[in-house]
Tab-separated table of C-alpha atoms in Angstrom:
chain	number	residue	atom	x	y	z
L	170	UNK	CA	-173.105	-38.812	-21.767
L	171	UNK	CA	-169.510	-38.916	-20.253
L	172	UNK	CA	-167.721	-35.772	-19.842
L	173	UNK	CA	-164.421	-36.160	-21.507
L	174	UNK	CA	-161.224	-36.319	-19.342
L	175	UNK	CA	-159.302	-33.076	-18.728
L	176	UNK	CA	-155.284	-33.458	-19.384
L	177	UNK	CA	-153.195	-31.010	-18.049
L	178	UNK	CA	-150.983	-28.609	-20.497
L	179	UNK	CA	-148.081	-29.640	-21.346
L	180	UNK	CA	-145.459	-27.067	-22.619
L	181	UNK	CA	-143.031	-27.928	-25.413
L	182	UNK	CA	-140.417	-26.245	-26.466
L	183	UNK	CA	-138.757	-27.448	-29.529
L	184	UNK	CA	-134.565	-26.809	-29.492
L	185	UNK	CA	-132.657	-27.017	-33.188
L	186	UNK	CA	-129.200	-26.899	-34.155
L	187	UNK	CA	-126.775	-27.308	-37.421
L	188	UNK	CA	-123.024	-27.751	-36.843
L	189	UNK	CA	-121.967	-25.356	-39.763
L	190	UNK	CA	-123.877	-22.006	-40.910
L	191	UNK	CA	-123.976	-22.826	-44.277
L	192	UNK	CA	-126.941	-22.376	-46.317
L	193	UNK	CA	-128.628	-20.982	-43.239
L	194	UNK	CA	-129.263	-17.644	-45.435
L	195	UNK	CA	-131.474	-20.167	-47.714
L	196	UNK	CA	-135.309	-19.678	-47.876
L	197	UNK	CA	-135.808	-23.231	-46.068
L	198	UNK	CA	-132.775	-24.798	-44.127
L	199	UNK	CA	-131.966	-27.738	-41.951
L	200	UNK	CA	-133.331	-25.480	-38.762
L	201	UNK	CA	-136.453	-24.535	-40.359
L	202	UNK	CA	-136.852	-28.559	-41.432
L	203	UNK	CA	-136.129	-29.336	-37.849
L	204	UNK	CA	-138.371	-27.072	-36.316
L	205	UNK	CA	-141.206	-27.971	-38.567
L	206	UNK	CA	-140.601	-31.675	-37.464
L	207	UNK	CA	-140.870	-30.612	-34.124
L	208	UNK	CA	-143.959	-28.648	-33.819
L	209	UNK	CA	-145.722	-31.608	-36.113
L	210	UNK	CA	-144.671	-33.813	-33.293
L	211	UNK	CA	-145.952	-31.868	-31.196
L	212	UNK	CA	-149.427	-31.482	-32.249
L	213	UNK	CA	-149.827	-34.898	-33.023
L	214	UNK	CA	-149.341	-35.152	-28.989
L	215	UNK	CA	-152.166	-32.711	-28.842
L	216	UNK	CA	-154.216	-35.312	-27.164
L	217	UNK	CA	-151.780	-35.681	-23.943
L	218	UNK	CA	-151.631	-32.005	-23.380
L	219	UNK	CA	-148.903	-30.830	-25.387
L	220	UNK	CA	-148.510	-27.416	-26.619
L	221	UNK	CA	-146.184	-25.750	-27.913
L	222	UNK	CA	-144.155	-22.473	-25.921
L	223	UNK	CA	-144.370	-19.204	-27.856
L	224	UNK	CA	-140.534	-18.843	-28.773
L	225	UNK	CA	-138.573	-21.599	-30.530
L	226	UNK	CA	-134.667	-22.557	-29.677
L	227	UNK	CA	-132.322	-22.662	-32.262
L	228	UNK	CA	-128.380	-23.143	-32.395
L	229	UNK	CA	-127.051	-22.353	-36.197
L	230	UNK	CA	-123.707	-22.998	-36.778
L	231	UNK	CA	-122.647	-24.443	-33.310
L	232	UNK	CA	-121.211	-27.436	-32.442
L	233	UNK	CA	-122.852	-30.527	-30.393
L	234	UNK	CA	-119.236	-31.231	-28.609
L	235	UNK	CA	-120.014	-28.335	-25.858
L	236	UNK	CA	-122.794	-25.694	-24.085
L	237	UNK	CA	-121.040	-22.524	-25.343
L	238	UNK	CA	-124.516	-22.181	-27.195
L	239	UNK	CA	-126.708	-18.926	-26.753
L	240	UNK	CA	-129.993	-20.711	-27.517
L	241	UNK	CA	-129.244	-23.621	-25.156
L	242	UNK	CA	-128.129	-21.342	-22.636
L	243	UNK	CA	-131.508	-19.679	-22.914
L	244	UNK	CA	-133.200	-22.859	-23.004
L	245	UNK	CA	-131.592	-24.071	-19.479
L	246	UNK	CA	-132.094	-20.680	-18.127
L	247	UNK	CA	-136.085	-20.932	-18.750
L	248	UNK	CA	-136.373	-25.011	-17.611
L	249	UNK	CA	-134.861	-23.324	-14.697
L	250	UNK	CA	-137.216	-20.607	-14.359
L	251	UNK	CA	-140.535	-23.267	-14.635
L	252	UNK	CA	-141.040	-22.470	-18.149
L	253	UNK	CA	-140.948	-25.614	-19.995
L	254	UNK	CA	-142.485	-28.830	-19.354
L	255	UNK	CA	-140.788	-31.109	-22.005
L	256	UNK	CA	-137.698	-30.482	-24.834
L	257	UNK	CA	-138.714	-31.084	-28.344
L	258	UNK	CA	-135.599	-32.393	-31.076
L	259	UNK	CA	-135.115	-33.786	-34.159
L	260	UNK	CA	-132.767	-36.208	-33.269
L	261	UNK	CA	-130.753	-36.511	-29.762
L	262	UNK	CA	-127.646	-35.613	-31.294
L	263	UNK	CA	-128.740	-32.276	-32.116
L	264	UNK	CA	-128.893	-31.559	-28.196
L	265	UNK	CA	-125.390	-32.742	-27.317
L	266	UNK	CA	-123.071	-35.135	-29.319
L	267	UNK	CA	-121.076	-35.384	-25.534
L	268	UNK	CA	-122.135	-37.377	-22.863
L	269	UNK	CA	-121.044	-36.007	-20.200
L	270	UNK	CA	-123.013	-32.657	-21.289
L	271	UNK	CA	-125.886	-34.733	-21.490
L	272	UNK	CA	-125.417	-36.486	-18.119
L	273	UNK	CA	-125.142	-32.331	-16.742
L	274	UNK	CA	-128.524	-31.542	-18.728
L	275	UNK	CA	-130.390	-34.261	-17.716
L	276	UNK	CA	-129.538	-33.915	-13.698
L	277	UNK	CA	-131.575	-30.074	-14.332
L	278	UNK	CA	-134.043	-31.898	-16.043
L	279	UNK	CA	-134.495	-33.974	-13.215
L	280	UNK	CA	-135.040	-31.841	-10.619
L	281	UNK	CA	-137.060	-29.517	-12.719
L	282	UNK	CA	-139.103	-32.560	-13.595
L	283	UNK	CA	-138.739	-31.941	-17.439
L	284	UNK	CA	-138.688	-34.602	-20.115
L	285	UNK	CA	-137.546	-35.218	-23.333
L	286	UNK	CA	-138.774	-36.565	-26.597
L	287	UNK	CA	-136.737	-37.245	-29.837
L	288	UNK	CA	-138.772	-37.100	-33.215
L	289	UNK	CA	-137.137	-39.533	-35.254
L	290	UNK	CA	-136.348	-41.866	-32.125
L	291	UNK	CA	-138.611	-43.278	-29.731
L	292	UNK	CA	-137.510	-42.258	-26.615
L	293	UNK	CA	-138.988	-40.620	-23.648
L	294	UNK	CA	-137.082	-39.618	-20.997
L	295	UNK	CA	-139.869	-39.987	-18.402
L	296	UNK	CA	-139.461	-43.335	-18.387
L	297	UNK	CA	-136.399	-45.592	-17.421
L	298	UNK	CA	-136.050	-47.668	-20.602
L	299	UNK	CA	-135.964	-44.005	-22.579
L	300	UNK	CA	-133.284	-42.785	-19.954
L	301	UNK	CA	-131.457	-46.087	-21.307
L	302	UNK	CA	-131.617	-45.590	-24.879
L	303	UNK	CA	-130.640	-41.929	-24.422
L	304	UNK	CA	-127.355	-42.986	-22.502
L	305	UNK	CA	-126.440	-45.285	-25.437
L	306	UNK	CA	-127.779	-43.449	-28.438
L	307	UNK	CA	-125.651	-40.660	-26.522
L	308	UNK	CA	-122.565	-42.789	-26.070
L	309	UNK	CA	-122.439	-43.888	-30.020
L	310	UNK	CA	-122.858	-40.238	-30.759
L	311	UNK	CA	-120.092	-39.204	-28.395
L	312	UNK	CA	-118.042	-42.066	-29.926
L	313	UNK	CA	-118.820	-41.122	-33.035
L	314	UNK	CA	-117.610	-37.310	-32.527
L	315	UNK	CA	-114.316	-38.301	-31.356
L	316	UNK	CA	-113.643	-40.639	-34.042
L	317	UNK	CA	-114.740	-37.801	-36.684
L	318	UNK	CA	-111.601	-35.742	-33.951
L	319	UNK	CA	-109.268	-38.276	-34.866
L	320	UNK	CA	-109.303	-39.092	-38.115
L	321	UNK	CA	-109.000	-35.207	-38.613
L	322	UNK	CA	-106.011	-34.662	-36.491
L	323	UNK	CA	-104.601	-37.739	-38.384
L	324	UNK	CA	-105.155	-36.275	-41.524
L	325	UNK	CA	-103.863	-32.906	-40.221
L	326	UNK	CA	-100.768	-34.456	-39.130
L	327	UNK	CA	-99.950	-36.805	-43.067
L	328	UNK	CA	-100.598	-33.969	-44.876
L	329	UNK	CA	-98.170	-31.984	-43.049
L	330	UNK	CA	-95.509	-34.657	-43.195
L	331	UNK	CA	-96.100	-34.299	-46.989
L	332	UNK	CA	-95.319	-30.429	-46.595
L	333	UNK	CA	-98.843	-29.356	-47.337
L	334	UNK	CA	-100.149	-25.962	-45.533
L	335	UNK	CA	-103.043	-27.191	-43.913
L	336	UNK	CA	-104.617	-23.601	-42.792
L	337	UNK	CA	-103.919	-21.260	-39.999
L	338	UNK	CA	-102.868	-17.560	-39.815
L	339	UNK	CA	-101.589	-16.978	-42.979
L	340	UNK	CA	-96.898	-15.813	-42.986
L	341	UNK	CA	-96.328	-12.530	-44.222
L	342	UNK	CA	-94.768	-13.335	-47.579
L	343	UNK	CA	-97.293	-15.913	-48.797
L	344	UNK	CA	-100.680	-15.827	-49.957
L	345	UNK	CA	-102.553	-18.748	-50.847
L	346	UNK	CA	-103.586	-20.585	-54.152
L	347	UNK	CA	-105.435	-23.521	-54.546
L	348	UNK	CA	-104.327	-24.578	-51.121
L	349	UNK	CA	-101.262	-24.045	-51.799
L	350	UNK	CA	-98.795	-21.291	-50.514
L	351	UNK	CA	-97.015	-19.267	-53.131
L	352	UNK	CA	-94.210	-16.258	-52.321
L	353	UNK	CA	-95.958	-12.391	-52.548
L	354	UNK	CA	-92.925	-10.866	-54.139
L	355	UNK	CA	-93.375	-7.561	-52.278
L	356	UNK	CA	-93.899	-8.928	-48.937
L	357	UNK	CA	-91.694	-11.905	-49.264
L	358	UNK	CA	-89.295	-8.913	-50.109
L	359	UNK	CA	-89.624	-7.137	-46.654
L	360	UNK	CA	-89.013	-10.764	-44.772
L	361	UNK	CA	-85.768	-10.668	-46.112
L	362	UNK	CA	-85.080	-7.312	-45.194
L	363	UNK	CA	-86.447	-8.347	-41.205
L	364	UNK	CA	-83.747	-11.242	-41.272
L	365	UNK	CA	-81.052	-8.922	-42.923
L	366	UNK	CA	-81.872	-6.102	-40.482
L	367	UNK	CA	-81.531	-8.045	-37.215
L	368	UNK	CA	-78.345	-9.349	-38.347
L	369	UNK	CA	-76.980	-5.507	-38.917
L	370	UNK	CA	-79.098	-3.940	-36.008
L	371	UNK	CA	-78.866	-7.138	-33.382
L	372	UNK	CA	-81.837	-5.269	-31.913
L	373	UNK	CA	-85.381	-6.006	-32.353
L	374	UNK	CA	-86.431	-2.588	-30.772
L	375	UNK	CA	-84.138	-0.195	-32.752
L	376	UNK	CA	-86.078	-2.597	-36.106
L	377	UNK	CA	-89.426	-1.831	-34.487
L	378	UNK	CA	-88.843	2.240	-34.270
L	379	UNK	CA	-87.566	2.233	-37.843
L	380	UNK	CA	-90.589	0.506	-39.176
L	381	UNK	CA	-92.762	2.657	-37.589
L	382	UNK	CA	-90.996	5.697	-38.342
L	383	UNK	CA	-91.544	3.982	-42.376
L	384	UNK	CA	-94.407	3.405	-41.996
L	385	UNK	CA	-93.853	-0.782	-42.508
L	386	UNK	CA	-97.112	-2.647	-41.574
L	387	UNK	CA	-97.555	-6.426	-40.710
L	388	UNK	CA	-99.959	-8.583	-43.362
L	389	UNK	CA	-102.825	-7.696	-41.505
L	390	UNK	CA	-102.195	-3.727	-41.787
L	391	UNK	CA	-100.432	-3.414	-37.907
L	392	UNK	CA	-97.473	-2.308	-36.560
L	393	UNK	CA	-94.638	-4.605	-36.175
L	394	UNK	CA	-93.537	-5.191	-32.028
L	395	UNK	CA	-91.225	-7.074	-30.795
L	396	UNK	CA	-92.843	-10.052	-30.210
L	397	UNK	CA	-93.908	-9.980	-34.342
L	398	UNK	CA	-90.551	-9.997	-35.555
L	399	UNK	CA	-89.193	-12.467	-32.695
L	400	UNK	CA	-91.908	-14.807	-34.214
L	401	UNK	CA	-91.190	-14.644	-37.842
L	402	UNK	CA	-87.551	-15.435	-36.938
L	403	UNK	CA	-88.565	-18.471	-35.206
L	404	UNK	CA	-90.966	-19.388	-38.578
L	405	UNK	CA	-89.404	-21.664	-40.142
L	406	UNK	CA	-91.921	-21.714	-42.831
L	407	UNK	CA	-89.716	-19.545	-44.414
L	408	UNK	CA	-86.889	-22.044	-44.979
L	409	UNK	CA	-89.794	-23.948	-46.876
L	410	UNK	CA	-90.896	-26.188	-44.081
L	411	UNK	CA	-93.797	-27.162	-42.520
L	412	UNK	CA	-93.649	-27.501	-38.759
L	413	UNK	CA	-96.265	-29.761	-37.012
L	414	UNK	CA	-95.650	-30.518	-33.169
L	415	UNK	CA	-92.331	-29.698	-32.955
L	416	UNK	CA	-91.003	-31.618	-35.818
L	417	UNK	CA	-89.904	-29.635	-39.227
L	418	UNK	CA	-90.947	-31.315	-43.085
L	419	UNK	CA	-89.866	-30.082	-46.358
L	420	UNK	CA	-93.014	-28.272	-47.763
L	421	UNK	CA	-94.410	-27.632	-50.996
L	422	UNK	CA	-93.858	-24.111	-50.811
L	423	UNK	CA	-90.975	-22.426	-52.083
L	424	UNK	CA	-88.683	-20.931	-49.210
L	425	UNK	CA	-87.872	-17.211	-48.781
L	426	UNK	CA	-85.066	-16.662	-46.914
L	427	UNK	CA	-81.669	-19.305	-47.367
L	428	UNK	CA	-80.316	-21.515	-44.767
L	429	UNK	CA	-77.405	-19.146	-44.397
L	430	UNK	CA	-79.508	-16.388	-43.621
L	431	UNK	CA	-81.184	-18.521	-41.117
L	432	UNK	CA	-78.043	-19.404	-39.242
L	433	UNK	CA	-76.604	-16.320	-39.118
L	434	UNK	CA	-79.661	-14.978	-36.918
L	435	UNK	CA	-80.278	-17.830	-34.769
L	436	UNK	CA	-77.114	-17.797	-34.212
L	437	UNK	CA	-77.526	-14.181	-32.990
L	438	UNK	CA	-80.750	-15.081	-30.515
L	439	UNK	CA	-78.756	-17.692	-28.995
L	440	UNK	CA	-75.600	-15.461	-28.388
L	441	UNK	CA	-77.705	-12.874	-27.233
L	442	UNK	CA	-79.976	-14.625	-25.039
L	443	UNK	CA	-77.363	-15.798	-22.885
L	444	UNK	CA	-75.913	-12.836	-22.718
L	445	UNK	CA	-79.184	-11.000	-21.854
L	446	UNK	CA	-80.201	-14.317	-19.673
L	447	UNK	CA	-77.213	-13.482	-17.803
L	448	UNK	CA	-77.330	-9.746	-17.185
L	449	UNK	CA	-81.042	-10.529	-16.276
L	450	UNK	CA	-80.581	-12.806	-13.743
L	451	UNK	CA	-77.688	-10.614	-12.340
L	452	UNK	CA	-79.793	-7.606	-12.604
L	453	UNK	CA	-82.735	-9.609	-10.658
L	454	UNK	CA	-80.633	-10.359	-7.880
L	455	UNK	CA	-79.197	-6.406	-6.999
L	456	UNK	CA	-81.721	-4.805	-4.590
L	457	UNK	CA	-83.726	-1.796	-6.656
L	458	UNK	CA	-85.547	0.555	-3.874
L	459	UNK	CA	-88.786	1.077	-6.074
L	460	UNK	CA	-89.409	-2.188	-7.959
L	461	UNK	CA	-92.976	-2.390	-8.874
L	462	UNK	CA	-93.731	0.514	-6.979
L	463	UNK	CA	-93.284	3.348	-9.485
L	464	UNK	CA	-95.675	4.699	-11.522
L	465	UNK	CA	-97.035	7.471	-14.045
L	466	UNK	CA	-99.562	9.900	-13.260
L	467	UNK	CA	-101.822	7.966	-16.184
L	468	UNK	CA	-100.921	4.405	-14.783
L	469	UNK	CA	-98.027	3.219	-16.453
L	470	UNK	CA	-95.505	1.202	-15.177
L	471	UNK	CA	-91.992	2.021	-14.455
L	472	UNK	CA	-89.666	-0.552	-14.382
L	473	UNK	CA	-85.934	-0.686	-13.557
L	474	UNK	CA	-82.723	0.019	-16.494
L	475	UNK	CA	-79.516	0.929	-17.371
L	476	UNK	CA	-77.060	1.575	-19.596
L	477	UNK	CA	-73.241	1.768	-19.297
L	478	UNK	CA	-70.898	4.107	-20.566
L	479	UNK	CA	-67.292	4.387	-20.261
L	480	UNK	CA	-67.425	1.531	-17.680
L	481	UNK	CA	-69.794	3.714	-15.726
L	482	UNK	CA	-73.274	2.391	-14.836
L	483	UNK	CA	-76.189	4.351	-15.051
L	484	UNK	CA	-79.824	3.893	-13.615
L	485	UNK	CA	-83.137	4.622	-14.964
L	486	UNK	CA	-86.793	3.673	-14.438
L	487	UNK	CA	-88.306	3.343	-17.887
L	488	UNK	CA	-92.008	3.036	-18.800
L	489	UNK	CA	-92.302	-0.889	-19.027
L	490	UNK	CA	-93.731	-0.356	-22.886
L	491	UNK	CA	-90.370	0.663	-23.914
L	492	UNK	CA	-89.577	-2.958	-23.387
L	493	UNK	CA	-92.256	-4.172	-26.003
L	494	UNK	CA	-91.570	-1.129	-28.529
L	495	UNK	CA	-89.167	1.267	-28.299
L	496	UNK	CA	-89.208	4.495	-26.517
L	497	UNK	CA	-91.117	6.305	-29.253
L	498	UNK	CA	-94.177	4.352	-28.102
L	499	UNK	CA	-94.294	6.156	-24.623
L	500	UNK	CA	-95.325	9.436	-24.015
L	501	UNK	CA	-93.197	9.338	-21.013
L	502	UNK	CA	-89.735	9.222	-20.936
L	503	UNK	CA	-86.802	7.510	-18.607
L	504	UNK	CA	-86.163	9.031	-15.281
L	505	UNK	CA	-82.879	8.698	-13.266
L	506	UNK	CA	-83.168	6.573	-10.752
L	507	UNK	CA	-80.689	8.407	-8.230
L	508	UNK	CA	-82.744	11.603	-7.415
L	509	UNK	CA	-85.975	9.522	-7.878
L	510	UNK	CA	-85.088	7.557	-4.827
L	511	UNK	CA	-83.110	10.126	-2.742
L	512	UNK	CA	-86.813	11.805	-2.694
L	513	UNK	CA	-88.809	8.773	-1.717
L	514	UNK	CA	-86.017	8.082	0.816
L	515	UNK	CA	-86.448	11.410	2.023
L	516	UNK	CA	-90.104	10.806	2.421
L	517	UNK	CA	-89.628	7.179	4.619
L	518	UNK	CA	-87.305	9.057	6.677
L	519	UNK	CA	-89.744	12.165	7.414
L	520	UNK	CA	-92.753	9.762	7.859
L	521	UNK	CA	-90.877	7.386	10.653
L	522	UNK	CA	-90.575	10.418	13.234
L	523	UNK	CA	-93.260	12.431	11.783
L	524	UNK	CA	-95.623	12.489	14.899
L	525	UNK	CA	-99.177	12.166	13.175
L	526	UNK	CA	-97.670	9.230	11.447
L	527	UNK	CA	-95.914	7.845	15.123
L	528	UNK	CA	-99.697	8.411	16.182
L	529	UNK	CA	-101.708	6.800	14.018
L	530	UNK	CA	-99.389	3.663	13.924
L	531	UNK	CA	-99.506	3.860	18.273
L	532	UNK	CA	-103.630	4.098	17.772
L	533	UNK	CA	-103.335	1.043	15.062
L	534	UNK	CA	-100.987	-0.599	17.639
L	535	UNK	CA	-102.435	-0.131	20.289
L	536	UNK	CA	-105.393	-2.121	19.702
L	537	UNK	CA	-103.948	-5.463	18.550
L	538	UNK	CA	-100.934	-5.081	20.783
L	539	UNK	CA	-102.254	-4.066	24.309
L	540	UNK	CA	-99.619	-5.117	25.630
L	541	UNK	CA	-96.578	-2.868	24.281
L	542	UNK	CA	-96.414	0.742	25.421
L	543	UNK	CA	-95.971	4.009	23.449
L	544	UNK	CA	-92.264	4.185	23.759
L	545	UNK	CA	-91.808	0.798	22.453
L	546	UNK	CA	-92.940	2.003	19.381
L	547	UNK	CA	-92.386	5.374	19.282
L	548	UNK	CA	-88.822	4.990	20.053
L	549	UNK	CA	-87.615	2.357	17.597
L	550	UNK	CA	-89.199	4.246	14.378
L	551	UNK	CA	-87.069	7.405	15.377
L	552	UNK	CA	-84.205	5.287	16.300
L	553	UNK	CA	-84.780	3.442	12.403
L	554	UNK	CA	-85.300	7.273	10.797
L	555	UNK	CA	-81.489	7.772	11.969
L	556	UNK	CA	-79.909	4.359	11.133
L	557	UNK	CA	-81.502	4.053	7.668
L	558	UNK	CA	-78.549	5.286	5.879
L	559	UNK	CA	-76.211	2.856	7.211
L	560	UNK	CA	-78.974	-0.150	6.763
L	561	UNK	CA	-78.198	-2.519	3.696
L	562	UNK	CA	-79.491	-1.982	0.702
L	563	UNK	CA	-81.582	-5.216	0.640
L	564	UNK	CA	-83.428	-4.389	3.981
L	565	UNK	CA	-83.797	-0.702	2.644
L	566	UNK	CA	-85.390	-2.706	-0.507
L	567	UNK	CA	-87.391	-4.746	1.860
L	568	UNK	CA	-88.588	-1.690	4.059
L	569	UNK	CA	-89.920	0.622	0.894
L	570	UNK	CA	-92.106	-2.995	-0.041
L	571	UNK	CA	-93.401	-2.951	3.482
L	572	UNK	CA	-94.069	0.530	3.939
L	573	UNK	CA	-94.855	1.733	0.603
L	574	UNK	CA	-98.402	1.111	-2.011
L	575	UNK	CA	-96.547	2.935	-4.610
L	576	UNK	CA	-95.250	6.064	-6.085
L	577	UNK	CA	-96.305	8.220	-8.845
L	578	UNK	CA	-94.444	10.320	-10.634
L	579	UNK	CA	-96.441	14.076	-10.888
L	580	UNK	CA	-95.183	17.108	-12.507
L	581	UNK	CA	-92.471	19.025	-10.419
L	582	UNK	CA	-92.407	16.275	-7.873
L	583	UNK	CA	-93.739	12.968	-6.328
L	584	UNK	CA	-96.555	11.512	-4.323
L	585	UNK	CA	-96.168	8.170	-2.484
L	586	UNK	CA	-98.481	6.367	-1.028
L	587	UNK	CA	-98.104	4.608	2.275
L	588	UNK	CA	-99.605	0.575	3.003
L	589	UNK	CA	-101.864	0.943	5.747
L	590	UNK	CA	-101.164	-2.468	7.432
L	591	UNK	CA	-97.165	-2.115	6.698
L	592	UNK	CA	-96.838	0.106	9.493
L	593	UNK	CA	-97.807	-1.578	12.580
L	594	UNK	CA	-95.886	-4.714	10.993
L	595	UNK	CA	-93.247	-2.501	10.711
L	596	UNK	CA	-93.613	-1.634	14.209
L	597	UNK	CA	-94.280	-5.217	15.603
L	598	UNK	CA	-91.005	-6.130	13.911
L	599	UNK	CA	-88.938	-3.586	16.174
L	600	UNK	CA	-90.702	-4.478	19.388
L	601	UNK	CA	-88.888	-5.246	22.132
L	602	UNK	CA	-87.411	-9.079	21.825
L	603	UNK	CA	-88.135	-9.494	18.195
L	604	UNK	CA	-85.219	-9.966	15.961
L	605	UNK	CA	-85.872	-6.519	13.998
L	606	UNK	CA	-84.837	-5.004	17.481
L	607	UNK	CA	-81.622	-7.138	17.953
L	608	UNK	CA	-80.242	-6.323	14.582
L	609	UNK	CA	-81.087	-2.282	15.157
L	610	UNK	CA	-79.311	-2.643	18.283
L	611	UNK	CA	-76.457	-4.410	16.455
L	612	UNK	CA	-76.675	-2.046	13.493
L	613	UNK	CA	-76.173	0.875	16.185
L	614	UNK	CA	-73.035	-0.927	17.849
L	615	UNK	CA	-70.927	-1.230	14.529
């Protein structure tokens, strides 16, 4: 009697997906038909070896079009690992509906020398008519996806050119019904007071304080910013249009606010944002010692202000989040920037004839620059301690960058903190030859 033949094990693992979650919660679903497909399959393969792993793979409620899938992640992670033998699905599709996914997936198939069998489609990727039909089974489904893509975007796009609200975050001032938008009365209410109040105000952030001071809460329960009320402004949903890539309809919704109220505030931005384009740009270009160098003892920013009064122009350094919402939303207040950066001044000054400083930046020097001797860079440091006052402001600007990490503001006083590397650039700059040490000796002959 012949012994019968030994066939090696095998291991399946069966993977399952479902684009949308619903009915999932239901006592038998398309995963659990799916999986029961699978694992039939699979036994009636019991003859060739094929077993089925412990732990099953499934994907509810995730699309075929990507990878961003937790089970499938898992899935790669153990073909990886030498876990699984061959990938069990229903149908192809339910794997990946993109080819060029597939084409990624099958290339770690390869060289983990894992197949793949379909249940209700013959194909085996062992072989190279399966790897085929997979590539054009694959392709039609790919096809297929985008066409689905299409036709949605093209619906997307006629139903806004008939004014219909086709979804998304839903105005404050509207609630929906039966697809449809229709005006909340008490919120559609406060939208008019936003567009009345920037006309009166002409200042987003004074609006912001005074609705938090109220108490006034977006449609989702938050506090209004700046950026909030900039964006209802530009929503020109409430004129009773529907926007859709750049281009405005008339919508089926009744509008909120008039074209006259409109107007009168864009009219407004655009006034103002040249001016503040303007004052920006001019701002920009004046030389501030401690740009992006000053900072809170908790972190926060400082960045440069001012204000004029009388014709007279005063400083500050304000905690950047009194850009976004007022200066109510900072525990710290605005500093002047005068004594500020007399003090850090002070400090440069001290450090560039300070002799532990002079020391460590001859030790630092003196091992990439063998060359240069200890007066060449002791001397031009004290010689740039003395001249600082009567350098530029724009190479005092550039100087603090070089020189400085940044500054933080502490109680009764300040702590800076020195770049490493700036100072034996610093001193490289004022060697002897260099043009840093022909404009000194310039600087000291004026």
């Amino acid at each position: 009697m012949n012994a019968p033949l030994l066939v090696a094990p095998r291991r399946c693992a069966v993977y399952c997906r479902v684009s949308s979650d619903e009915r999932l919660d239901q006592s038998f679903n398309s995963i659990d038909a799916q999986k029961e497909a699978g694992h039939a399959f699979i036994k009636s393969q019991g003859h060739e070896g094929w077993i089925a792993v412990a732990d099953d793979y499934d994907d509810g409620g995730y699309s075929g079009g990507n990878m961003e899938r937790p089970a499938l992640r898992r899935l790669m992670a153990d073909i990886q690992a030498g876990k699984i033998d061959i990938i069990v699905v229903y149908k192809i599709d339910r794997l990946s509906r993109s080819l060029a996914d597939f084409a990624r997936m099958v290339d770690v198939f390869d060289r983990h020398r894992v197949s793949f069998s379909a249940v209700t489609q013959q194909i085996n990727s062992a072989t190279s008519m399966g790897r085929l039909m997979l590539n054009v089974l694959l392709s039609f489904a790919q096809f297929e996806r985008e066409v689905t893509s299409e036709r949605i975007r093209d619906k997307i796009a006629a139903s806004k050119a008939k004014g219909m609200w086709m979804g998304g975050p839903l105005p404050l001032g509207y609630d929906v019904r039966d697809r449809m938008l229709v005006v909340n009365e008490t919120e559609a209410a406060l939208v008019r007071r936003i567009f009345a109040d920037f006309v009166a105000m002409r200042s987003a952030t004074l609006m912001v304080k005074a609705y938090v001071t109220e108490g006034v809460a977006t449609k989702r329960g938050k506090s209004f910013t700046k950026q909030t009320i900039y964006k209802m402004l530009n929503n020109r949903v409430y004129l009773g249009e529907i926007v859709h890539k750049g281009q405005s309809f008339t919508g089926q919704h009744p509008a909120i606010i008039t074209p006259a109220q409109w107007d009168a505030v864009h009219a407004l931005i655009a006034t103002d944002g040249v001016e503040r384009r303007r004052e920006t740009h001019a701002r920009m270009r004046e030389p501030v010692l401690l740009r992006g160098l000053l900072f809170t003892p908790d972190g926060e920013r400082l960045v440069p202000s001012y204000t004029v009064k009388r014709d007279k122009t005063y400083r500050y350094y304000t905690p950047v989040k009194h850009r976004r919402f007022g200066s109510w939303a900072s525990q710290h207040g605005s500093l002047p920037a005068g004594p500020i950066e007399a003090l850090v001044v002070e400090q440069i000054i001290a450090a560039l004839s300070a002799p532990h400083v002079v020391q460590s930046v001859w030790d630092r020097i003196r091992e990439t620059h063998p060359e240069m001797s200890e007066a060449e860079v002791v001397l031009p440091m004290r010689r740039l301690a003395t001249m600082w006052p009567q350098l530029f402001p724009a190479e005092q600007c550039r100087l603090a960058q070089l020189l400085i990490e940044r500054v933080v503001i502490a109680d009764g006083g300040l702590e800076v903190f020195w770049r490493d590397q700036g100072w034996p650039e610093l001193a490289a700059e004022l060697a002897p030859g260099t043009i840093g040490a022909e404009l000194q000796e310039l600087e000291e002959t004026l």
